[in-house]
GROMACS .gro file of C-alpha atoms in nm:
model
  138
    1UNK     CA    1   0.000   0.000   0.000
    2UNK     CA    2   0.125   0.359  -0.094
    3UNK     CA    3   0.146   0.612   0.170
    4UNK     CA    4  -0.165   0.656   0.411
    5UNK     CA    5  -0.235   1.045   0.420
    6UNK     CA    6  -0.280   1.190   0.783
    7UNK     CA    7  -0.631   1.172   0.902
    8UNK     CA    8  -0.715   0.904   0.604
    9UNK     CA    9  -0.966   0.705   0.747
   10UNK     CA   10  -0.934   0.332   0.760
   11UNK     CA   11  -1.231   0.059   0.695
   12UNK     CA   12  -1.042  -0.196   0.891
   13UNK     CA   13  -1.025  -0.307   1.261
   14UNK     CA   14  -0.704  -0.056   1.219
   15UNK     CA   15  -0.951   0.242   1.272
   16UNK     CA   16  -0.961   0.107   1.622
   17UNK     CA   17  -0.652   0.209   1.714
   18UNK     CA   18  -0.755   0.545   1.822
   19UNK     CA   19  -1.029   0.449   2.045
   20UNK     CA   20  -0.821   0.168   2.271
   21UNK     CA   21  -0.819   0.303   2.625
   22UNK     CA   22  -1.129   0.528   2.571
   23UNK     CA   23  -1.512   0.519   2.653
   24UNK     CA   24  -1.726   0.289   2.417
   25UNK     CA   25  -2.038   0.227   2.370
   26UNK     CA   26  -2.120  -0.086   2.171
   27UNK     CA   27  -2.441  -0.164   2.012
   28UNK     CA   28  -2.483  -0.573   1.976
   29UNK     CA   29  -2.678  -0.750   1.717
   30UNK     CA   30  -2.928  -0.824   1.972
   31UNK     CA   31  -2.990  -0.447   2.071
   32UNK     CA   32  -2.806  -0.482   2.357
   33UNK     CA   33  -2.626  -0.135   2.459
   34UNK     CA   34  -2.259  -0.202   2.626
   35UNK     CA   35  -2.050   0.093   2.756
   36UNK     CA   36  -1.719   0.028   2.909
   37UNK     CA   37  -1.306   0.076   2.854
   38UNK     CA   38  -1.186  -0.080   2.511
   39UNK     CA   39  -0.904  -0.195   2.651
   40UNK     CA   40  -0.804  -0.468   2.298
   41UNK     CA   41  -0.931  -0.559   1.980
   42UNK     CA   42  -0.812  -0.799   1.658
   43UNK     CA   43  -0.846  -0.832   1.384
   44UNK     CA   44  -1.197  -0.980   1.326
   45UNK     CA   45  -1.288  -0.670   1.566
   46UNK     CA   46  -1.366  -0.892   1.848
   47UNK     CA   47  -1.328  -0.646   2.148
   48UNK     CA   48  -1.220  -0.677   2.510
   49UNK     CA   49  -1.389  -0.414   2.708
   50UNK     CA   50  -1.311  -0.289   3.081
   51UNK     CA   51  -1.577  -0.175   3.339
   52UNK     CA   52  -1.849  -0.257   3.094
   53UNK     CA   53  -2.241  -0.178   3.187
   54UNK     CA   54  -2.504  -0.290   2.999
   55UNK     CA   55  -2.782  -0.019   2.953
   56UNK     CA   56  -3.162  -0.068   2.920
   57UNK     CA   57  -3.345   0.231   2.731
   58UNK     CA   58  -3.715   0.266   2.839
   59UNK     CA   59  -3.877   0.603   2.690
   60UNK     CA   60  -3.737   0.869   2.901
   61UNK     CA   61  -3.539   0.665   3.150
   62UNK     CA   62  -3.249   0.392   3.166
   63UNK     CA   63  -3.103   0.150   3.400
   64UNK     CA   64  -2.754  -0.012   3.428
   65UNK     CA   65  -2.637  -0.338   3.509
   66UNK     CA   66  -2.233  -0.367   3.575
   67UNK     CA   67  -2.104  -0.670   3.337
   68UNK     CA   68  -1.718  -0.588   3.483
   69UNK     CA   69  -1.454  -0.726   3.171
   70UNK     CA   70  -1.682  -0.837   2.888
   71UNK     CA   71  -1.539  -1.028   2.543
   72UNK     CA   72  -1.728  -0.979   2.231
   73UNK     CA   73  -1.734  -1.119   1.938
   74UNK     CA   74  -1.651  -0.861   1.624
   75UNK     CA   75  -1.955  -1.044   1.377
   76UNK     CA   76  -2.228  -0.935   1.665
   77UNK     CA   77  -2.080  -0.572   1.658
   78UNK     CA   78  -2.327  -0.313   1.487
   79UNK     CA   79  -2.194  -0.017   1.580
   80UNK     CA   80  -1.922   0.107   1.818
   81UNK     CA   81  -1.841   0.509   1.913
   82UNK     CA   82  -1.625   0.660   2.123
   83UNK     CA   83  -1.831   0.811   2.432
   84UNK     CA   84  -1.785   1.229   2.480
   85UNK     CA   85  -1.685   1.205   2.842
   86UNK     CA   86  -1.781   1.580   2.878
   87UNK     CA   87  -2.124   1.591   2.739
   88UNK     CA   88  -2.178   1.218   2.888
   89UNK     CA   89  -2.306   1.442   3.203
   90UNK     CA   90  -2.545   1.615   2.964
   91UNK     CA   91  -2.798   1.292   2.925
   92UNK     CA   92  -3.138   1.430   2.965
   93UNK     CA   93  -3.293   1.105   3.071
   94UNK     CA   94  -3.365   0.997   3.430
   95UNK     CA   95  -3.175   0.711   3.577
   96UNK     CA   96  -3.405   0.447   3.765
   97UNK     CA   97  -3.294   0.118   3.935
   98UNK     CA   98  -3.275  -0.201   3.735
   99UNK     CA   99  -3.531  -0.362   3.899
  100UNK     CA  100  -3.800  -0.107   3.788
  101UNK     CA  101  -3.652  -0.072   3.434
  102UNK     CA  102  -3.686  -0.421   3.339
  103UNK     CA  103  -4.010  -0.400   3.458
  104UNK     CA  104  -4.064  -0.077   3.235
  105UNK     CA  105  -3.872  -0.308   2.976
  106UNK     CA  106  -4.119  -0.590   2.981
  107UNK     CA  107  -4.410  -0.387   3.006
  108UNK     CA  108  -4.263  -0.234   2.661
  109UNK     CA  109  -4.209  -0.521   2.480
  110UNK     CA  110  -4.548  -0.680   2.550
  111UNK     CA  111  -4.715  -0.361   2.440
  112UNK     CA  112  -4.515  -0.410   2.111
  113UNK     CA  113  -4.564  -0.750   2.067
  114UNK     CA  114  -4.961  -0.641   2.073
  115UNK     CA  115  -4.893  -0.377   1.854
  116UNK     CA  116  -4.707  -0.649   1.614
  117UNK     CA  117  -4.992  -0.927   1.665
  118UNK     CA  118  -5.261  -0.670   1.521
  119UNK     CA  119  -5.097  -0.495   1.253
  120UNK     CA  120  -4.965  -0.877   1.118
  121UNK     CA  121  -5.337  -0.974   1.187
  122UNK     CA  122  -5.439  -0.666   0.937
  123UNK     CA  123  -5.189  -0.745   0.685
  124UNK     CA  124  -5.302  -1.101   0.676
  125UNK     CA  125  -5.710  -1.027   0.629
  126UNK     CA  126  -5.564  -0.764   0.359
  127UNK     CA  127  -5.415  -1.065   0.146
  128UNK     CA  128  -5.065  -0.997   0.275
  129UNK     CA  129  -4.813  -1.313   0.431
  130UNK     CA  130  -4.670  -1.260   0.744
  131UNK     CA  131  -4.413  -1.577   0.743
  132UNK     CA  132  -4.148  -1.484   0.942
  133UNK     CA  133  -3.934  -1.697   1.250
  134UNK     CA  134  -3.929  -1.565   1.539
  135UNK     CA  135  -3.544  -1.589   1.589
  136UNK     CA  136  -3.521  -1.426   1.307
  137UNK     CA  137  -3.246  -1.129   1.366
  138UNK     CA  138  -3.246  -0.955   1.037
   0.00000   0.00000   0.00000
């Protein structure tokens, strides 16, 4: 490869470089939210974070649960960015106790899953297939 220019950006686990010892937050295949330390990464971009959380979103409010040194796996990474530790303060959302988000969380997802039910329902008297698995993560 010919000379990289300065500040050429890099579509390669190599653009990780800058971001090892800094503030991450990873968003998993599954949805799940992880913020912690990238302390390591390879070159399939499997990470290693450090003082990881994992943080529930429900509406206005969010809830953490401390997952200490947490290993993942680069194919389940959809998006990773570097947290701004000075507007990190800045969150305009309330911070409950786990306990009462994952109630908030469950209450959420059944409301959806209703919501899902009757507009599938809809589709379905309107001539429309609804075949779908429900593992299905795409």
């Amino acid at each position: 490869m010919e000379g990289f220019m300065p500040g050429q950006l890099f579509t390669t686990s190599a653009s990780l470089i800058d971001s090892v010892d800094k503030k991450v937050l990873v968003i998993l295949r599954d949805g799940r939210k992880l913020i912690g330390i990238l302390r390591s990464y390879d070159q399939f971009a499997n990470l290693v974070l450090q003082d990881t959380i994992e943080r529930i979103y429900v509406g206005e409010c969010y809830g953490d649960i401390p997952r200490g040194i947490f290993i993942v796996r680069g194919e389940n990474v959809v998006l990773l960015g570097e947290v701004d530790l000075e507007k990190e303060d800045d969150i305009h959302l309330r911070q409950l106790p786990i306990e009462e988000i994952l109630v908030a969380q469950k209450c959420e997802i059944e409301e959806r899953q209703k919501r899902e039910k009757l507009r599938n329902k809809i589709l379905y008297d309107r001539g429309f297939s609804v075949d779908f698995v429900e593992t299905d993560l795409y």
